[in-house]
Coordinates of N, CA, C and O in Angstrom, one line a residue:
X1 N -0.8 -1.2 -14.5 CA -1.5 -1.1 -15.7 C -0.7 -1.8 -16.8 O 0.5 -2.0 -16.7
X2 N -1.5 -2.3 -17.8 CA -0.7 -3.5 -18.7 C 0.0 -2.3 -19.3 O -0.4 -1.1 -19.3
X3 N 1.3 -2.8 -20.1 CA 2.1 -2.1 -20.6 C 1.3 -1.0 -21.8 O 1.3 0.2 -21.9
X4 N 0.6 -2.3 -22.6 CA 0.3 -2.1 -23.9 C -0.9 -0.8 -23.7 O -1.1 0.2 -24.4
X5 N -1.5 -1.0 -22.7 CA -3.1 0.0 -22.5 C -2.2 1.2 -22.0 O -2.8 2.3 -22.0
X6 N -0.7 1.4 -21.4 CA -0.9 2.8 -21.4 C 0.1 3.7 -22.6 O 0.2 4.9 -22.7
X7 N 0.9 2.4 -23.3 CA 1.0 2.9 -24.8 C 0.4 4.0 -25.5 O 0.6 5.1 -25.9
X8 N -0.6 3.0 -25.5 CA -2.2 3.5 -26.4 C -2.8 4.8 -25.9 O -3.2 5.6 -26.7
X9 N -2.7 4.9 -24.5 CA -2.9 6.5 -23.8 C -2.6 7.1 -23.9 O -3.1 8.2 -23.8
X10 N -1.1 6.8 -24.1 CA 0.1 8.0 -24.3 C -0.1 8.4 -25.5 O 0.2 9.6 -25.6
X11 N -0.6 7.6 -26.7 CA -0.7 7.9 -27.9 C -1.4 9.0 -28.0 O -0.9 10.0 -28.5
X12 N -3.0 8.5 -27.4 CA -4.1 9.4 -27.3 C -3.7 10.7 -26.5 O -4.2 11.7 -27.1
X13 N -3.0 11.1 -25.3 CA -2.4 12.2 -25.0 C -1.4 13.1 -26.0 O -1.2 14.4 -26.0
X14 N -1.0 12.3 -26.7 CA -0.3 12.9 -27.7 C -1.3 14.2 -28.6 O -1.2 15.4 -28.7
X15 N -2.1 13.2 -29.1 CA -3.2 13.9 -29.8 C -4.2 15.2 -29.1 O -4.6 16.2 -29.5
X16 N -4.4 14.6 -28.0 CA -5.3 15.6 -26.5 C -4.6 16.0 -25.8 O -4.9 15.5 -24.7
X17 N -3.7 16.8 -25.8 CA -2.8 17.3 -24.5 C -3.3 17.5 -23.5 O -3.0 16.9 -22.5
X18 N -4.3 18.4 -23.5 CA -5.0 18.7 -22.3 C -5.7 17.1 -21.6 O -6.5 17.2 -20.7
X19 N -5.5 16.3 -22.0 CA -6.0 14.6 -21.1 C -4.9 14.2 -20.2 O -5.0 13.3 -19.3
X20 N -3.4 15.2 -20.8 CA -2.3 14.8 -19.7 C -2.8 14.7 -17.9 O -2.5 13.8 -17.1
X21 N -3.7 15.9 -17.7 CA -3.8 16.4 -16.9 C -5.3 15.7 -16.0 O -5.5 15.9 -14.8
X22 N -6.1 15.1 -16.9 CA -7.1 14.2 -16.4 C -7.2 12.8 -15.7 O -7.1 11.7 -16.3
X23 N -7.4 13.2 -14.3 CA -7.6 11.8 -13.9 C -7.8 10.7 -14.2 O -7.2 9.6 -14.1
X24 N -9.3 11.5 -14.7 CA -10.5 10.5 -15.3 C -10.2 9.5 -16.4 O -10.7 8.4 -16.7
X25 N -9.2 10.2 -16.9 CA -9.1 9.3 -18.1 C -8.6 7.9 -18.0 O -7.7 7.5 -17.3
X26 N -9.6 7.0 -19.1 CA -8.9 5.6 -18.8 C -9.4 5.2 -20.7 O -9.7 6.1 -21.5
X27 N -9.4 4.4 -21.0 CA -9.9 3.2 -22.1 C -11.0 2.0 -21.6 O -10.7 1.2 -20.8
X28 N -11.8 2.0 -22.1 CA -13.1 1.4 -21.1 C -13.7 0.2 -22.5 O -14.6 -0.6 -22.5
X29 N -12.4 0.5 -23.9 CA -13.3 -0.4 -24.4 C -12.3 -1.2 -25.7 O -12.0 -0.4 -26.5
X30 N -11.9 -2.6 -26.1 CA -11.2 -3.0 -27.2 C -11.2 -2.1 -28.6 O -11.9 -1.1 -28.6
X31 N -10.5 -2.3 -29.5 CA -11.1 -1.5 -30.4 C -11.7 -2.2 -31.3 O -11.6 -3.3 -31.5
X32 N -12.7 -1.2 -31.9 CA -14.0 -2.1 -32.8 C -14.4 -0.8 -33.8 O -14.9 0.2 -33.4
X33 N -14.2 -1.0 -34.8 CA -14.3 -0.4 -36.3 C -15.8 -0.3 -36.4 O -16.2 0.6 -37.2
X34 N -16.8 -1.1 -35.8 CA -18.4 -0.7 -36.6 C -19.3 0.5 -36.0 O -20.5 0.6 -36.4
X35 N -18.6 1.4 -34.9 CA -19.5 2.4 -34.9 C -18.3 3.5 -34.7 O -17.2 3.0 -34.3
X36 N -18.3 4.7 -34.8 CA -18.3 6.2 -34.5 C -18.7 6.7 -33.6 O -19.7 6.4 -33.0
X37 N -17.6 8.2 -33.3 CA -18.0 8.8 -32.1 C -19.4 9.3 -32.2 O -19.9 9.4 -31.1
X38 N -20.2 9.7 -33.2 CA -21.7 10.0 -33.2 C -22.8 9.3 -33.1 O -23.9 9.8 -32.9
X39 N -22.5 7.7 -33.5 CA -23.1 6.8 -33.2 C -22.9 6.5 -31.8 O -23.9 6.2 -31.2
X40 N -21.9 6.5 -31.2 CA -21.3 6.2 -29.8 C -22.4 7.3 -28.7 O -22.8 6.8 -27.6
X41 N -22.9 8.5 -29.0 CA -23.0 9.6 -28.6 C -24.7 9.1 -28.4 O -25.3 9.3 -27.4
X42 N -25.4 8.3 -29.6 CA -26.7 7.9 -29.4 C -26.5 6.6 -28.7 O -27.4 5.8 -28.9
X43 N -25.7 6.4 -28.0 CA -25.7 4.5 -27.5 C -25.1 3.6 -28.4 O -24.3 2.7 -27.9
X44 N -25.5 3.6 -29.6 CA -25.4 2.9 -30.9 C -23.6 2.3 -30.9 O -22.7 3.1 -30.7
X45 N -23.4 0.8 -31.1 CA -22.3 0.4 -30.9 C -22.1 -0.9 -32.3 O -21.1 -1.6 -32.7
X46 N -23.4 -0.9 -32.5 CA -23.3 -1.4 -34.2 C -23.4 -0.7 -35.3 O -23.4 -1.3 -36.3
X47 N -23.4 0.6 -35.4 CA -23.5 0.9 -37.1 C -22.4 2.5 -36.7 O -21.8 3.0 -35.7
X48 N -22.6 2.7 -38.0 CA -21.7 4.0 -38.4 C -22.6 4.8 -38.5 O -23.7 4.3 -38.7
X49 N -22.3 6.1 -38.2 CA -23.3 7.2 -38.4 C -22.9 8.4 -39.1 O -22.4 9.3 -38.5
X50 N -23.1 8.7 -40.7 CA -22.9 9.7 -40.6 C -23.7 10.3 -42.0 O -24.4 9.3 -42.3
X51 N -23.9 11.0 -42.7 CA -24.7 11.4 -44.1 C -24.3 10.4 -44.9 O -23.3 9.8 -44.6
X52 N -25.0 10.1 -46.0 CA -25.1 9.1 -47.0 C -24.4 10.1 -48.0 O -23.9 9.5 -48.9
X53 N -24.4 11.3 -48.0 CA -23.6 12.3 -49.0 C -22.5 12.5 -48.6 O -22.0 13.5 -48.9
X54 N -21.7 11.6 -47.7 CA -20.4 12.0 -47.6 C -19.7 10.5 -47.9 O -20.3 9.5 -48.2
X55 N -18.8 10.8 -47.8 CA -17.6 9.3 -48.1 C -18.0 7.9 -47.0 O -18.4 7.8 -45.8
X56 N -18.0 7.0 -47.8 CA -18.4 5.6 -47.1 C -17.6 5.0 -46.1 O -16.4 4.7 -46.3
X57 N -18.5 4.8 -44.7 CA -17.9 4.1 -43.5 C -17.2 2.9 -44.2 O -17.2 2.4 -45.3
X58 N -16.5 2.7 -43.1 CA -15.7 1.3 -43.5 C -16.3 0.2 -43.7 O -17.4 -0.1 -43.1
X59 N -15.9 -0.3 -44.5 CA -16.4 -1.5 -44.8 C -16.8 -2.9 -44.3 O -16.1 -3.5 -43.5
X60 N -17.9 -3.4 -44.7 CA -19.1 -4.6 -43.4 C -19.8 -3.8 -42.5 O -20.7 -4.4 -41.8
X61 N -19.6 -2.3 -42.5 CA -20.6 -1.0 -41.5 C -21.1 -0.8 -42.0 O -21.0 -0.3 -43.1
X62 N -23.0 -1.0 -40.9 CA -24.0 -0.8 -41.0 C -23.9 1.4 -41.1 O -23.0 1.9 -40.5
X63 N -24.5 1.9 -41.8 CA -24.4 3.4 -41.8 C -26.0 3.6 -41.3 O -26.9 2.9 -41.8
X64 N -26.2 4.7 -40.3 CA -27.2 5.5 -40.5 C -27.0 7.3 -40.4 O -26.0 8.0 -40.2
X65 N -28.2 7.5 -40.5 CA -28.4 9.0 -40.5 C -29.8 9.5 -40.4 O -30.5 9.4 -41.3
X66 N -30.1 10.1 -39.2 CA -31.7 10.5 -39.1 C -32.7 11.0 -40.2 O -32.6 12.2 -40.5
X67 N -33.7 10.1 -40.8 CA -34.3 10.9 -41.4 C -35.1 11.9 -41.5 O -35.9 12.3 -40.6
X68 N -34.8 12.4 -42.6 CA -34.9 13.8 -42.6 C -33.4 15.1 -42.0 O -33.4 16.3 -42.0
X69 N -32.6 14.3 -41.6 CA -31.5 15.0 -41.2 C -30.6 16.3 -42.3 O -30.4 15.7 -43.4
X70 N -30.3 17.4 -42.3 CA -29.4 17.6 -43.4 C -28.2 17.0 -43.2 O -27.6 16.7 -42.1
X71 N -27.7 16.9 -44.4 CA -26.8 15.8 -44.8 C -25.2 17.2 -45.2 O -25.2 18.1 -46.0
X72 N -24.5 16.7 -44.5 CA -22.6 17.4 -44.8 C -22.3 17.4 -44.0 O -22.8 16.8 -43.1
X73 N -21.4 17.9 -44.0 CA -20.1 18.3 -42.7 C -20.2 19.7 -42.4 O -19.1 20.2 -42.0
X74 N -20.8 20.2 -42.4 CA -21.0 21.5 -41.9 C -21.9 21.2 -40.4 O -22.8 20.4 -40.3
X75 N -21.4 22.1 -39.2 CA -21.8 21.8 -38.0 C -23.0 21.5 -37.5 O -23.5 20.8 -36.7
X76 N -23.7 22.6 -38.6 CA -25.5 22.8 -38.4 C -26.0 21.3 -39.0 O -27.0 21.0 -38.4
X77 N -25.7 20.6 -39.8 CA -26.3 19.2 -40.1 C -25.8 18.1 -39.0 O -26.0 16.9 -39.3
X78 N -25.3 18.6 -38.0 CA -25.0 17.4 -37.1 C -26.1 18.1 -35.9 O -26.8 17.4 -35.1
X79 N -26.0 19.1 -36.1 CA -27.1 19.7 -34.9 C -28.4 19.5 -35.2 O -29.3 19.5 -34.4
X80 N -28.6 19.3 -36.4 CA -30.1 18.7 -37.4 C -30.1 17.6 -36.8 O -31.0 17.6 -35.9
X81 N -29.2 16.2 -36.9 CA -29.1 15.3 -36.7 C -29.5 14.4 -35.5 O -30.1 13.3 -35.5
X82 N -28.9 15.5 -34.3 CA -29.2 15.5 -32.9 C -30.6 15.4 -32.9 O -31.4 14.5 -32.5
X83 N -31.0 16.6 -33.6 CA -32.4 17.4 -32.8 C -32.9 16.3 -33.4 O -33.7 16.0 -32.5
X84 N -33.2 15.3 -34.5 CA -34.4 14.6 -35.1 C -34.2 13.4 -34.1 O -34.8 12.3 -34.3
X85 N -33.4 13.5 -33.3 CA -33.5 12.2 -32.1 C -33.9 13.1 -30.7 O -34.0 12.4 -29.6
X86 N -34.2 14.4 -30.7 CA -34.7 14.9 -29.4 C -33.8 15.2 -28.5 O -34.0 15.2 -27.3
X87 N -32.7 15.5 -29.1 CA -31.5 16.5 -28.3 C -32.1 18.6 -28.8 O -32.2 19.1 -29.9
X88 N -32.2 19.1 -28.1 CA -32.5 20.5 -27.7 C -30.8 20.9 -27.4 O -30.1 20.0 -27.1
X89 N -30.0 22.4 -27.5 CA -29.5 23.0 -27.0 C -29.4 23.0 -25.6 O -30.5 22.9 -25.0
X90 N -28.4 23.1 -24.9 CA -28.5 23.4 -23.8 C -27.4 23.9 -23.2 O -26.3 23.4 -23.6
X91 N -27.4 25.1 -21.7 CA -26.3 26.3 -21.4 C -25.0 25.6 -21.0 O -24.0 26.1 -21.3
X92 N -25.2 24.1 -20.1 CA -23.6 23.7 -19.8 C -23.7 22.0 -19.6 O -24.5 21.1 -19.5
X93 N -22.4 22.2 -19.7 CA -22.3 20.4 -19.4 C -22.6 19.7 -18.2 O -23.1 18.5 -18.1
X94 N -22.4 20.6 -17.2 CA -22.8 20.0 -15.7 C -24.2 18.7 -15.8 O -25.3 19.0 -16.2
X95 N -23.9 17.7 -15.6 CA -24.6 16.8 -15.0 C -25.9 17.1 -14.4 O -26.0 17.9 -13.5
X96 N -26.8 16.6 -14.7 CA -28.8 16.7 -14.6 C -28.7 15.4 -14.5 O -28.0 15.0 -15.4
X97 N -29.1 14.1 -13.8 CA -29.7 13.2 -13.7 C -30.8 12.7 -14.4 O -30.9 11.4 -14.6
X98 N -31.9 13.9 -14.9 CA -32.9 13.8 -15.3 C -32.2 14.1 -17.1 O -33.1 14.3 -18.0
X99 N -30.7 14.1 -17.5 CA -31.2 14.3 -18.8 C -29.9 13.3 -19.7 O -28.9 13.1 -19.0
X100 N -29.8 12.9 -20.7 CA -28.6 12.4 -21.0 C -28.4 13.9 -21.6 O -29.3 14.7 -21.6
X101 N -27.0 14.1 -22.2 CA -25.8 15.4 -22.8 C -25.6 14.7 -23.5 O -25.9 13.5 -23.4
X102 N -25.0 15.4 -24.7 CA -23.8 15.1 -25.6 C -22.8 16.5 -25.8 O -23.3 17.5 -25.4
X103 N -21.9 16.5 -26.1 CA -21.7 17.7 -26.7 C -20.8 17.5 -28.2 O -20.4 16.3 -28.4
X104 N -20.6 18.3 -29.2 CA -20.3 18.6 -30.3 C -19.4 19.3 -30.4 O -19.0 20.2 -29.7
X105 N -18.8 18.8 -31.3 CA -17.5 19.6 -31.4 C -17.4 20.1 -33.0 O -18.3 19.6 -33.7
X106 N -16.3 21.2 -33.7 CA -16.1 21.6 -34.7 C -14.9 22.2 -34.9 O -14.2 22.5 -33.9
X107 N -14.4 22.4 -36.1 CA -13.7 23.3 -36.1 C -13.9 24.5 -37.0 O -14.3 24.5 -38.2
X108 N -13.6 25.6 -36.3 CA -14.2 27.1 -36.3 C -13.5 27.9 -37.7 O -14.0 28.9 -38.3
X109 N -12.6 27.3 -37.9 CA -12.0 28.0 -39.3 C -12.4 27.2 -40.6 O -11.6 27.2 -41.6
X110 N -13.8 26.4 -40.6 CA -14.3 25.8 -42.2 C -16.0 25.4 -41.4 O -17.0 25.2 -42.1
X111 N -16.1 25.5 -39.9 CA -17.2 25.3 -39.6 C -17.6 23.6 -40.1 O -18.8 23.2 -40.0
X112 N -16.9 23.0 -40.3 CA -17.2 21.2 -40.3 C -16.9 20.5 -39.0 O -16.0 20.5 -38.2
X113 N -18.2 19.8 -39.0 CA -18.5 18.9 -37.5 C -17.0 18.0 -37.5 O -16.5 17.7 -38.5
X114 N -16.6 17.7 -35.9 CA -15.3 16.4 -36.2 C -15.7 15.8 -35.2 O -15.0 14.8 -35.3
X115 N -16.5 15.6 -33.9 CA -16.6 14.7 -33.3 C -17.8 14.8 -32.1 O -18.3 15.9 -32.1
X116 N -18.4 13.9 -31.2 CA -19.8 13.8 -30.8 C -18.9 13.4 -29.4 O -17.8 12.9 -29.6
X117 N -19.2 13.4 -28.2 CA -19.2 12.9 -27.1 C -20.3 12.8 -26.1 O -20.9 13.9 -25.8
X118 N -20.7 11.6 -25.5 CA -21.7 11.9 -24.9 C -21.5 11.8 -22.5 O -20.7 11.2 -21.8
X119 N -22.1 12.2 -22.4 CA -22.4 12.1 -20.8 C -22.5 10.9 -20.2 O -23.7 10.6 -20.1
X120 N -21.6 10.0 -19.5 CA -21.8 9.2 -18.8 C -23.1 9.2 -17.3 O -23.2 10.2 -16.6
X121 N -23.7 8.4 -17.1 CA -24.7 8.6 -15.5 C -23.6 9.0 -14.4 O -24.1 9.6 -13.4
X122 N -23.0 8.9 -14.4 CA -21.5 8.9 -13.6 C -21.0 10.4 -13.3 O -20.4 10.7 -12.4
X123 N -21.5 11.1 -14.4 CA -20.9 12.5 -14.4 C -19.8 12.8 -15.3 O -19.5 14.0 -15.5
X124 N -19.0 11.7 -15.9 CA -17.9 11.7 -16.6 C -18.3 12.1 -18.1 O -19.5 12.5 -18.3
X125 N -17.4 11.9 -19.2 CA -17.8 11.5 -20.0 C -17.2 10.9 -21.1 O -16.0 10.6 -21.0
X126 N -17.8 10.4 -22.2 CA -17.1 9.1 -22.8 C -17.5 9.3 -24.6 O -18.6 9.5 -25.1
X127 N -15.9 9.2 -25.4 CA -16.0 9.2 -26.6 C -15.6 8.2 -27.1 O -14.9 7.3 -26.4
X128 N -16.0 8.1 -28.7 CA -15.6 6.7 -29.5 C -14.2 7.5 -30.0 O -14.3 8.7 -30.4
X129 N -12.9 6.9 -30.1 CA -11.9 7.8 -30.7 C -11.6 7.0 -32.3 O -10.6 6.4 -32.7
X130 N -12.4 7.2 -32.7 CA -12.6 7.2 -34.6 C -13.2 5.6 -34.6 O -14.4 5.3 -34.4
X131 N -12.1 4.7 -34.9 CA -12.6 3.1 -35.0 C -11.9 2.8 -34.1 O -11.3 1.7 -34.2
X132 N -11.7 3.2 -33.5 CA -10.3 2.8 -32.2 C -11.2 2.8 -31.0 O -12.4 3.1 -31.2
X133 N -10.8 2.5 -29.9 CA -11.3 2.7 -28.8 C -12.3 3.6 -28.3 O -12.5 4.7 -28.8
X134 N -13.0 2.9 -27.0 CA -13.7 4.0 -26.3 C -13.0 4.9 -25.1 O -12.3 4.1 -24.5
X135 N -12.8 5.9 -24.6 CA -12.3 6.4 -23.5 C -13.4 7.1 -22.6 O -14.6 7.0 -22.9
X136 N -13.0 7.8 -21.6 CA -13.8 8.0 -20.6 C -13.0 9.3 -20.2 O -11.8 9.1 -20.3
X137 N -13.3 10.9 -19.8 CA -12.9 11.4 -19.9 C -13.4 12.8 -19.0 O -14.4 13.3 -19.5
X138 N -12.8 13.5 -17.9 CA -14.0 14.3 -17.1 C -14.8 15.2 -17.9 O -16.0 15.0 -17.9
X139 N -14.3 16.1 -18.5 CA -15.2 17.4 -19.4 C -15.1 16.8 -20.9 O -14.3 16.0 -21.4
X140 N -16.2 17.6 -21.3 CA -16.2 17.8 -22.9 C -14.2 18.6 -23.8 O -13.4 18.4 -24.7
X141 N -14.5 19.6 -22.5 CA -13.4 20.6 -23.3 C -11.7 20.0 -22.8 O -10.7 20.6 -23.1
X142 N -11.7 18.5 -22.0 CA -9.9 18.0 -22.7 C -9.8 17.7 -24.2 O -8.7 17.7 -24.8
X143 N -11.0 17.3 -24.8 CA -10.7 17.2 -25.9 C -10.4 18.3 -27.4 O -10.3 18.2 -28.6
X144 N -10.3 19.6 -26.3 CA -10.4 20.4 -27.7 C -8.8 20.5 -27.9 O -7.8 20.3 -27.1
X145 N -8.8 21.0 -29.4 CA -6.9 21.1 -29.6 C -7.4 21.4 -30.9 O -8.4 21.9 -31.4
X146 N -6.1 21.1 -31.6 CA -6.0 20.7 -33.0 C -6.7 19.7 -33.7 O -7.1 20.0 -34.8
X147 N -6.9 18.3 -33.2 CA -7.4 17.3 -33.8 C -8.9 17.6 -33.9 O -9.4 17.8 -35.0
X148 N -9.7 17.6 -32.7 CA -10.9 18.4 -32.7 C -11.6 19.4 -32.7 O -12.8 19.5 -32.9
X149 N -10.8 20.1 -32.5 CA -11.6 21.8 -32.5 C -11.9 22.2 -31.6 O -11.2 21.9 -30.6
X150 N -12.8 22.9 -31.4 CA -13.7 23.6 -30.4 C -14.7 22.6 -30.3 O -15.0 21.9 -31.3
X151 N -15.5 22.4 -28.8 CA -16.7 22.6 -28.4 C -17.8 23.5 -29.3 O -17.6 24.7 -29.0
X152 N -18.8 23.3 -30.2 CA -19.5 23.7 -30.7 C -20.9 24.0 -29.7 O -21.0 25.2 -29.4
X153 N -21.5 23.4 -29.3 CA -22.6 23.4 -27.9 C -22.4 21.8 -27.5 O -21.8 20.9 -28.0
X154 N -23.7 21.9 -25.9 CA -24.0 21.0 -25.3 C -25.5 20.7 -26.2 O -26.1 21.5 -27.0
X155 N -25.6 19.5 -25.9 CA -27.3 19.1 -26.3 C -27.5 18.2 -25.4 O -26.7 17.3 -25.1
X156 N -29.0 18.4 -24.8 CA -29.2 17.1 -23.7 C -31.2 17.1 -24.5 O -31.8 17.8 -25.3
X157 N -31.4 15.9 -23.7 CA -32.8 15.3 -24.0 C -33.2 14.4 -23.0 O -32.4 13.4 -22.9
X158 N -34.2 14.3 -22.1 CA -34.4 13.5 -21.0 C -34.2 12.2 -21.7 O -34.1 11.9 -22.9
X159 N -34.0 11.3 -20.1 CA -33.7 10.2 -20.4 C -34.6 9.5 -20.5 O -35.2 9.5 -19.5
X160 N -35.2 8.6 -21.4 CA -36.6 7.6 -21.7 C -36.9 7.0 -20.2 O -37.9 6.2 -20.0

């Protein structure tokens, strides 16, 4: 493995402890500033995603936000967010063929959304980590800790 790519892992281990211990884990993508892990979570690899009432994506980033979405950092406006693209709730992360996942994350002591990951066809799954890289990752929950929080729910929506 090139020196520099498992630098960058160790980094990201630093921040996810619980990823020490994942296989799965790799870096699957350069890093690129114009989308977010919740844009990442709809496919979306050109714009930023997040309320027009909060602080402005970086700069030369396209922003969206579903309309009609509620708009903050509060958990329930990302679960708005989901649902006006046809993500439903749902009991676990396990792998359906028939559906793409995401899951949500938060943290539990202010209740503000911090990050989106979505389901690979593969069974794996795969986040944007801020403007940095993409990774690849077995469960939703190596990423819970400090930096992210808790798992908030799953959401899935068949696949078109």
């Amino acid at each position: 493995m090139d020196k520099s790519i498992q630098l960058i892992m160790d980094s990201i281990r630093k921040q996810f402890p619980l990823l020490v211990g994942d296989n799965n884990f790799k870096i699957t993508s350069p890093i690129n500033p114009n989308y977010n892990c919740l844009a990442w979570a709809l496919h979306f690899d050109n714009r930023w995603m997040q309320p027009p009432s909060i602080t402005l994506p970086p700069m030369d980033s396209v922003y969206y936000w579903p309309e009609g979405a509620l708009q903050g950092t509060s958990i329930d406006c990302l679960v708005d967010a989901y649902r006006k693209k046809g993500f439903v709730i749902c009991d676990n992360p396990d792998f359906e063929k028939e559906y793409q996942k995401i899951t949500l994350y938060f943290h539990p002591e202010n209740g503000d959304w911090t990050h989106a990951a979505r389901q690979l066809r593969n069974g794996f799954w795969t986040s944007k980590m801020g403007s940095s890289h993409d990774i690849q990752h077995s469960t939703p929950f190596v990423l819970e800790g400090d930096y992210y929080g808790k798992v908030y729910c799953i959401m899935r929506r068949p696949f078109n």
